[in-house]
Coordinates of C-alpha atoms in Angstrom, one line a residue:
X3 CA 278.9 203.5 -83.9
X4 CA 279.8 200.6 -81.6
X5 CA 278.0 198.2 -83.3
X6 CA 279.6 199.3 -86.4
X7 CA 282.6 198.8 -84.7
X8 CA 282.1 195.2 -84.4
X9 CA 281.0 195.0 -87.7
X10 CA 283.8 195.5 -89.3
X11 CA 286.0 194.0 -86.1
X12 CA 284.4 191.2 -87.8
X13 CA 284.9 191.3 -91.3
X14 CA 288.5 192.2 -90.4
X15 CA 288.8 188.7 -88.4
X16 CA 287.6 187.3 -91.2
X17 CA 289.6 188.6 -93.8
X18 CA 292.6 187.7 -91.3
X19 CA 291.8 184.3 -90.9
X20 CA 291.1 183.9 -94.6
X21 CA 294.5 185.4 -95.2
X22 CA 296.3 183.1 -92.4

């Protein structure tokens, strides 16, 4: 589940920066 976790941690960072 962790490494899920930072999976989507990821994708979420992503979509953030995209967004900013």
């Amino acid at each position: 589940m962790s490494e899920k976790n930072s999976r989507y941690d990821f994708f979420i960072f992503e979509h953030i920066k995209i967004l900013l």
